[in-house]
Coordinates of C-alpha atoms and ligand atoms in Angstrom, one line a residue:
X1 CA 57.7 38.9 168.1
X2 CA 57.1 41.9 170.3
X3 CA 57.9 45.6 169.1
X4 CA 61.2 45.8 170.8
X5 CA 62.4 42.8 169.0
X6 CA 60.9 44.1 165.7
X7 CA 63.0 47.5 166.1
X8 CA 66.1 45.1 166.8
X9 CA 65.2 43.2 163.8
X10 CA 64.7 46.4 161.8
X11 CA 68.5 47.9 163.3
X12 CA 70.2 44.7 162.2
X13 CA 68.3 44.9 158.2
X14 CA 68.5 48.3 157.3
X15 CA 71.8 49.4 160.1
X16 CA 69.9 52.7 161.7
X17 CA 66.9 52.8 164.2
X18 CA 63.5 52.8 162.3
X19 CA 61.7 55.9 163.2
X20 CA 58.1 55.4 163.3
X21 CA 56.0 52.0 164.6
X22 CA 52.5 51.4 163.0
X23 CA 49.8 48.7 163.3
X24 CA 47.0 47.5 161.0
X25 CA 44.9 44.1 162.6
X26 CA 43.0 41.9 160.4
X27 CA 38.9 41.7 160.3
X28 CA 36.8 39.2 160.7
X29 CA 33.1 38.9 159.5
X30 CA 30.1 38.2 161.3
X31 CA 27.8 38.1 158.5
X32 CA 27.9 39.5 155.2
X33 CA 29.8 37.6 152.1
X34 CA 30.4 38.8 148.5
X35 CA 27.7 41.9 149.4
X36 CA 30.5 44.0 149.2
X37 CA 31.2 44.5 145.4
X38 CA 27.4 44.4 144.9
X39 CA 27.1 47.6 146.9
X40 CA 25.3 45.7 149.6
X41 CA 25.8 45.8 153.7
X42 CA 28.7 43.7 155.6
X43 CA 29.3 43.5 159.4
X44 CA 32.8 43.0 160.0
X45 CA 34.9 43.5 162.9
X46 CA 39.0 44.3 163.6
X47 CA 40.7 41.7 165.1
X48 CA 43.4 41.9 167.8
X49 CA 46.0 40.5 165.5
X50 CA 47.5 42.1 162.1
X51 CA 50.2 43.3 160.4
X52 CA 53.1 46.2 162.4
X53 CA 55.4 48.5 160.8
X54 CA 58.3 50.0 161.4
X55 CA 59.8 52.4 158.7
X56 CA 62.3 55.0 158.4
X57 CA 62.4 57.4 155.7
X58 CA 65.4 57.6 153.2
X59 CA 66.8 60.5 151.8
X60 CA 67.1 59.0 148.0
X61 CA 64.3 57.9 146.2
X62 CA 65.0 54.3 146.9
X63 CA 62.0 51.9 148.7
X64 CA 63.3 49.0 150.6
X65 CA 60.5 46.2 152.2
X66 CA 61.1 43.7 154.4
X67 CA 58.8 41.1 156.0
X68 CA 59.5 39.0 158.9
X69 CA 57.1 36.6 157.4
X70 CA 58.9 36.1 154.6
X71 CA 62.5 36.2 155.8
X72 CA 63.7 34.0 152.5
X73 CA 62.7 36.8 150.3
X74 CA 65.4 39.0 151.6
X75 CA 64.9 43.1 151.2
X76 CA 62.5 44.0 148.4
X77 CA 64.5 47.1 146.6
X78 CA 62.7 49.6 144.0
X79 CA 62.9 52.9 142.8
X80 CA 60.1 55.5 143.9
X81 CA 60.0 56.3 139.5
X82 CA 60.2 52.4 138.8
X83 CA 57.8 50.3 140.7
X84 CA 56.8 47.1 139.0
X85 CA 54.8 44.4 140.1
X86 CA 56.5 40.8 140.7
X87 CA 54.3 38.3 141.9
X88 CA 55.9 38.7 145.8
X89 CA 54.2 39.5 148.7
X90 CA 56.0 43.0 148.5
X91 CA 53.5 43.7 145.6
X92 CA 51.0 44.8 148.5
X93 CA 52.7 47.8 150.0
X94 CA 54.4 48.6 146.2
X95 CA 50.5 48.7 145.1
X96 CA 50.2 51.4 147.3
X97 CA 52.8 53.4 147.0
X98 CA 51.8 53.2 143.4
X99 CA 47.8 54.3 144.1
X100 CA 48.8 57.2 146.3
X101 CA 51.1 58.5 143.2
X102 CA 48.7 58.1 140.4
X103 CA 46.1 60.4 143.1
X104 CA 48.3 63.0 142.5
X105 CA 50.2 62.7 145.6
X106 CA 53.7 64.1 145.4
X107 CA 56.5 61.4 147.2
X108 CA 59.8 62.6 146.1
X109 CA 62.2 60.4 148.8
X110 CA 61.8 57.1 150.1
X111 CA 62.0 54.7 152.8
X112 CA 63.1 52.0 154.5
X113 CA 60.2 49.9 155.9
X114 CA 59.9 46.3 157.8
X115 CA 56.7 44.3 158.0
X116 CA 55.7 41.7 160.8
X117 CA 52.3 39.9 160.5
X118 CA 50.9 38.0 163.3
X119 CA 47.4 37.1 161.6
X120 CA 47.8 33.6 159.8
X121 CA 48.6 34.0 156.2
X122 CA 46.4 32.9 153.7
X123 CA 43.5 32.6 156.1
X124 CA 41.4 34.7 154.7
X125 CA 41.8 37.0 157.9
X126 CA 43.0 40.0 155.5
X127 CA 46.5 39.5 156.1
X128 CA 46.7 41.3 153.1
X129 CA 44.5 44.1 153.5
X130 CA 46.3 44.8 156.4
X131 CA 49.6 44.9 154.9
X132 CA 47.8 47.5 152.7
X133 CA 46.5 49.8 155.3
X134 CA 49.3 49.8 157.3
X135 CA 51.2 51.4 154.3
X136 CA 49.2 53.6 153.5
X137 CA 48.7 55.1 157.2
X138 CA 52.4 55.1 157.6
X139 CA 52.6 57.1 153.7
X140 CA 50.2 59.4 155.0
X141 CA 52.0 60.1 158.3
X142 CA 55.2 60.6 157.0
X143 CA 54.6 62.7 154.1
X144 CA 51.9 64.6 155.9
X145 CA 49.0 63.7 153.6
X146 CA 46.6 64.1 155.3
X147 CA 43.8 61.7 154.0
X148 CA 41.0 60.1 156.5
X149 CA 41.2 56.6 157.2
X150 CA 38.1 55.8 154.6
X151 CA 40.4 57.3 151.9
X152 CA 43.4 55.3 153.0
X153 CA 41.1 52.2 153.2
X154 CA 40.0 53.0 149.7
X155 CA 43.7 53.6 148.9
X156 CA 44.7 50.1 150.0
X157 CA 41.8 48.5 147.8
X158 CA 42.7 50.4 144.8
X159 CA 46.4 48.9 145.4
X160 CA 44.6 45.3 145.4
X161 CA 41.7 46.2 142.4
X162 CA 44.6 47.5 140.0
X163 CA 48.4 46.5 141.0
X164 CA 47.2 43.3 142.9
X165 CA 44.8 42.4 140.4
X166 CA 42.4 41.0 142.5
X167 CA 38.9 42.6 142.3
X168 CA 38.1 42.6 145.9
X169 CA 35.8 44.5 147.9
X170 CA 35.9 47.5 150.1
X171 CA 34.8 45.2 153.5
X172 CA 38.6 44.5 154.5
X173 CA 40.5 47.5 154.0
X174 CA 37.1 49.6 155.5
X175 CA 37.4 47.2 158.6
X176 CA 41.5 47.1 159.5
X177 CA 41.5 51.3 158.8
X178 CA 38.2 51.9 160.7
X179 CA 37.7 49.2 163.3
X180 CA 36.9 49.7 166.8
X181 CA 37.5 47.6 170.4
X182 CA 34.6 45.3 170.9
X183 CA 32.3 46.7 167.9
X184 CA 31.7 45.2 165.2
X185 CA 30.5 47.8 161.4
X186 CA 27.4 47.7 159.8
X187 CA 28.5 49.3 156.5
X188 CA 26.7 50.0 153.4
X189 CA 29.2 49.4 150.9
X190 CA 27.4 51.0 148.2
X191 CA 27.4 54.8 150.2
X192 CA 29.9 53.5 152.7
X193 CA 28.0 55.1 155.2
X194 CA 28.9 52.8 158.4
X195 CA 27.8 52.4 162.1
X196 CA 29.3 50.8 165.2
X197 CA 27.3 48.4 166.7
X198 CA 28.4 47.2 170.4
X199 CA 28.9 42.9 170.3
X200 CA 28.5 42.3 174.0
X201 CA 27.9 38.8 173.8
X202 CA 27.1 37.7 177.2
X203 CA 28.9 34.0 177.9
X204 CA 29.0 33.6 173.8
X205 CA 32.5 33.7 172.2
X206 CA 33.3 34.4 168.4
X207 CA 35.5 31.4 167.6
X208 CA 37.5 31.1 164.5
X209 CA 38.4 27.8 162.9
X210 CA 40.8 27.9 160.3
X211 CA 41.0 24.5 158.0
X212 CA 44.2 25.2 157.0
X213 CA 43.6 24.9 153.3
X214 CA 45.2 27.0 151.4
X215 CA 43.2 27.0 147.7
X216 CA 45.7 28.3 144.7
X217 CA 42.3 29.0 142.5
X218 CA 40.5 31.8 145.2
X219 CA 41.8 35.1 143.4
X220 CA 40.4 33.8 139.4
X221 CA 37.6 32.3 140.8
X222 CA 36.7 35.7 142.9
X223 CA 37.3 37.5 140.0
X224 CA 34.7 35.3 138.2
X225 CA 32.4 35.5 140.7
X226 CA 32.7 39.3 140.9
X227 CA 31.8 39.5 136.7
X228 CA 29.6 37.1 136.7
X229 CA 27.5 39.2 139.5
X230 CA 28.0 42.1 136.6
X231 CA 26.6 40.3 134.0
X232 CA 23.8 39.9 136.3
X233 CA 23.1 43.3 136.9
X234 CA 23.3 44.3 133.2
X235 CA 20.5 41.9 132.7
X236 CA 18.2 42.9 135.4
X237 CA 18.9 46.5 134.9
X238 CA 16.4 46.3 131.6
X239 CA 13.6 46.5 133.6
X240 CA 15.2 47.6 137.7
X241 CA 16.5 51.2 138.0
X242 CA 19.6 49.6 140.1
X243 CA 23.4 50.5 140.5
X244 CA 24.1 47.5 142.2
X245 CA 22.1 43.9 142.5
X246 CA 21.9 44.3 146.7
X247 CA 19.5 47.3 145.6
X248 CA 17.3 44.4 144.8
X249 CA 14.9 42.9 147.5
X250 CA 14.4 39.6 147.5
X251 CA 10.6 39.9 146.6
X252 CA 12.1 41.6 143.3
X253 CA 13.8 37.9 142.9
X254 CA 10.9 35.9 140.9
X255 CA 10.9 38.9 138.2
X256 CA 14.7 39.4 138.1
X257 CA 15.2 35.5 137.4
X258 CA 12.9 35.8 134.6
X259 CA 15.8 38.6 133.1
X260 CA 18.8 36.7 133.7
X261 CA 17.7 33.4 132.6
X262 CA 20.9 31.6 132.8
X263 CA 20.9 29.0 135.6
X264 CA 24.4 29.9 137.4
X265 CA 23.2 33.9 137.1
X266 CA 20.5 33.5 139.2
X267 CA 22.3 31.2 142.1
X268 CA 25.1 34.4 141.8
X269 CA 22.1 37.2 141.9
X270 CA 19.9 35.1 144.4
X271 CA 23.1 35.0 147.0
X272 CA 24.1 38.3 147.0
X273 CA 20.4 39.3 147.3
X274 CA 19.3 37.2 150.4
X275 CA 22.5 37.8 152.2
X276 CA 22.1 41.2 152.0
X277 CA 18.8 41.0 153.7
X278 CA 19.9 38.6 156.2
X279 CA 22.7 40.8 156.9
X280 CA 20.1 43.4 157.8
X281 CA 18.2 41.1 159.6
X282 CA 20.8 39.7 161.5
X283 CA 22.0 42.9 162.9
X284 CA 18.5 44.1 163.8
X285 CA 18.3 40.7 165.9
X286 CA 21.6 41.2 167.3
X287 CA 20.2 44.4 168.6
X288 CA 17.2 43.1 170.1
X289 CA 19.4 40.5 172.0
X290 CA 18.7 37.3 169.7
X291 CA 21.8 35.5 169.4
X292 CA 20.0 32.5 168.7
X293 CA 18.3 34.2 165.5
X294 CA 21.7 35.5 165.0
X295 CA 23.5 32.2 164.9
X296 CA 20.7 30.7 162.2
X297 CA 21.3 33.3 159.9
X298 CA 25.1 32.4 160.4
X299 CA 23.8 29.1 159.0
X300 CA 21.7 29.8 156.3
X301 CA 24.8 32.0 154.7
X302 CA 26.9 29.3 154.7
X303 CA 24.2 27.0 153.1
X304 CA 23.8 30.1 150.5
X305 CA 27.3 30.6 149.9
X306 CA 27.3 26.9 149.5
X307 CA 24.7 26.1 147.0
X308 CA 24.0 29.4 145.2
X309 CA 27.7 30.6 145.4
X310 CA 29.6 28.0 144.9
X311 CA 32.4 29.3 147.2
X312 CA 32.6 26.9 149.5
X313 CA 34.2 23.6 148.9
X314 CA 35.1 20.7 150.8
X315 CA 37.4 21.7 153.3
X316 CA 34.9 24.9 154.7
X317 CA 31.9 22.4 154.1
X318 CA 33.4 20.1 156.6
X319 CA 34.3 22.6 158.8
X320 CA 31.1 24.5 159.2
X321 CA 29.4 21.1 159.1
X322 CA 31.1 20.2 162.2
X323 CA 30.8 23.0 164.1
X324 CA 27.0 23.5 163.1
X325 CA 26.8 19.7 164.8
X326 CA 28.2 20.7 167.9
X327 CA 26.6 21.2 171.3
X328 CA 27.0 24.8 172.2
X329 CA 27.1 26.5 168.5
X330 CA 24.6 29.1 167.8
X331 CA 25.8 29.5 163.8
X332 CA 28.7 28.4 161.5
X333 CA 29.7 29.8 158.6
X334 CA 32.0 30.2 156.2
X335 CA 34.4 33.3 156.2
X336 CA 36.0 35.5 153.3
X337 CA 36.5 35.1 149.9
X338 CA 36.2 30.8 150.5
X339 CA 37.1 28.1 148.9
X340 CA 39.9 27.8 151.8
X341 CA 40.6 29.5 155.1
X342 CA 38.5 29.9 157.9
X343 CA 35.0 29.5 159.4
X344 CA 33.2 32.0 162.1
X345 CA 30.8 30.9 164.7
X346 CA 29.3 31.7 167.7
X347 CA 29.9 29.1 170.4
X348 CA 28.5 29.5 174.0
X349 CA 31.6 29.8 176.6
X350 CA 31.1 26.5 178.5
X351 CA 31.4 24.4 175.3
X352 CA 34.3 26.3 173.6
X353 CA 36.9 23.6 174.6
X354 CA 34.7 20.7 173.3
X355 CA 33.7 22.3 170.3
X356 CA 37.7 22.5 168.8
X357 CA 37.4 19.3 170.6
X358 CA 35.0 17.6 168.5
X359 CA 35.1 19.6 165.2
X360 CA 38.3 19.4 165.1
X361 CA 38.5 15.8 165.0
X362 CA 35.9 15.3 162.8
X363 CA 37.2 17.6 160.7
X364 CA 40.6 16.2 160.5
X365 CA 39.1 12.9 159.5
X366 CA 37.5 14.1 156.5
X367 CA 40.5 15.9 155.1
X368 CA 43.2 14.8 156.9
X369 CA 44.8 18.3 158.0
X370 CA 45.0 19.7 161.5
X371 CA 42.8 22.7 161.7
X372 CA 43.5 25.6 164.1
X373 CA 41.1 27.7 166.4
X374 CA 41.5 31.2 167.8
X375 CA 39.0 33.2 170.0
X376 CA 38.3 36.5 168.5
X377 CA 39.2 39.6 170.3
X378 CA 37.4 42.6 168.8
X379 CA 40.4 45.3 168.3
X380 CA 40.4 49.0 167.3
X381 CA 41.7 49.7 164.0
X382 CA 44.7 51.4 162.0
X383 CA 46.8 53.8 164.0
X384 CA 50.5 54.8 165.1
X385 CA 51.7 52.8 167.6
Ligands
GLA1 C1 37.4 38.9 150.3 C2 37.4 40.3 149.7 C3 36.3 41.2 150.3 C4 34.9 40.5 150.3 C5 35.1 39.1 150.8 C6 33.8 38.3 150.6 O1 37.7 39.0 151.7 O2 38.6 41.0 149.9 O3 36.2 42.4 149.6 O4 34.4 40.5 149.0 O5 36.1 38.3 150.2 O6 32.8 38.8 151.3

């Protein structure tokens, strides 16, 4: 749907023009999973695709959403003083709403607002986080907030953490509000200090392969994850003067594993340790031009979120397995929260058609669904359209 029809849409639901059109694209990530929430680096990128806006404000203090995506669902009415949560997908953009209220943030009338997502839901593209983000640059825009696009980012992860109730990270939110065309961002989640880092991939492309499994489990089993990692940390901190476990080194690992004890612990600490430094060390080879190196470290995160994780499960394993079989793959891995949605990897141009080709297939036999495969174009981020 292109904007035009979106503001014909938006005349025929709410019966005046919508005044303002806004854009928030999904992020991928090259490298970089479950570091987030234990203050370590990521290196995502914005996609071309995400979630548009167009709102009006309303005089009253009523709220009225809309998605395109979910057309069923009808209009989503609240009042600005009465915002619940209800298990819809209007729960996003309400969460919002709700965190830029409880920051002190003074929104006396309302609005009128229609959503249309192009980035596959479910997908673990950050379909949501864009949902956020958009809503809270349009809040800001319209009621002259003036927050930075970090705050907004952190805005749209508070929505998630506390009126969501999914403990995420700050990677997606950090990547839709501050993404730029054809960089990808190295960002220290734990100072969220963040640089661009050109991804001029001579004849490589980034292809994503999404397996088209949706997993109902992925928000309680992040959520473990994300305490278990805690419980980690409270161990380890008895003898390491750390905020976070990515503050550990992997040489630190022997004597850590001695403080946690507990089997599944360690395979939570030992992940988020080692793909913090190969997160590092990927981007320093990306820099020297060693997409090669690049690509095995793709690898060894998938086999790390496989084994040590345990966020994988059989529909990414068969995925990444097949694309890391393929002629013409540099890395596969995993992408996201897991346990459903897509895989990343770096496939030179010349194979790209066989590689959907032949993963595809094979992946289809193994779990009998049709996968689907984009190219990646690296977009900017946030903004008024
Ligand atoms: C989800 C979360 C992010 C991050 C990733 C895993 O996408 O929203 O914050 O934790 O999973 O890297």
């Amino acid at each position: 749907m292109d904007i035009n029809e979106l503001k014909t849409k938006f005349k025929k639901i709410f019966g005046r023009d919508g005044a303002a059109v806004f854009f928030a694209p999904g992020r991928a990530n090259l490298i970089g999973e479950h570091t987030d929430y234990n203050g370590g680096y990521v290196f995502p990128c914005a996609l071309t695709f995400g979630t548009y806006l167009i709102a009006s404000k309303r005089h009253d203090s009523k709220v009225n959403f809309y998605s395109v995506n979910f057309e069923n669902e009808g209009v989503i009415s609240a009042d600005l003083n009465d915002i619940k949560k209800e298990n819809r997908w209007a729960d996003y953009p309400k969460g919002v709403l709700e965190t830029f209220k409880q920051a002190g943030h003074i929104i006396n009338t309302g609005f009128d607002a229609l959503y249309f997502g192009d980035v596959p839901n479910g997908a673990g593209l950050s379909s949501s986080a864009s949902i956020e983000v958009v809503t809270a640059v349009m809040i800001n825009d319209f009621y002259n907030f003036g927050c930075s696009l970090i705050e907004l980012a952190k805005i749209g992860q508070k929505a998630e953490n506390n009126f969501v109730g999914m403990n995420c990270g700050i990677m997606d939110q950090f990547a839709s509000a501050m993404g730029k065309k054809d960089n990808a961002i190295l960002l220290d989640c734990n100072t969220l200090e963040y640089s661009y880092c050109p991804i001029a991939l001579n004849g490589i492309s980034i292809l994503i392969a999404n397996t088209n499994y949706n997993h109902k489990l992925t928000g309680s089993q992040y959520n473990t994850r994300r305490s278990q990692c805690e419980e980690a940390l409270k161990l380890v901190q008895s003898r390491f003067k750390v905020n976070y476990l990515c503050q550990l080194k992997p040489s630190d690992l022997p004597k850590a594993e001695d403080l946690v004890k507990d089997e599944t612990l360690i395979k939570r600490m030992r992940h988020a340790v080692t793909e913090n430094a190969r997160t590092l060390e990927a981007v320093a080879l990306l820099k020297k031009g060693d997409i090669e190196g690049f690509g095995k470290l793709m690898d060894a995160s998938h086999a790390s979120l496989k084994n040590d994780y345990e966020v994988t499960g059989p529909a990414l394993d068969a995925m990444a397995q097949a694309l890391q079989g393929c002629d013409g793959v540099l890395g596969a891995r995993m992408m996201g929260g897991g346990f459903g949605g897509c895989c990343i990897a770096l496939v030179k141009n010349e194979f790209l058609e066989e590689v959907q080709q032949k993963a595809g297939r094979e992946y289809e036999a193994a779990l009998k669904i049709k996968p689907a495969f984009y190219i990646a174009q690296i977009g900017a981020g946030a903004r008024k359209l």
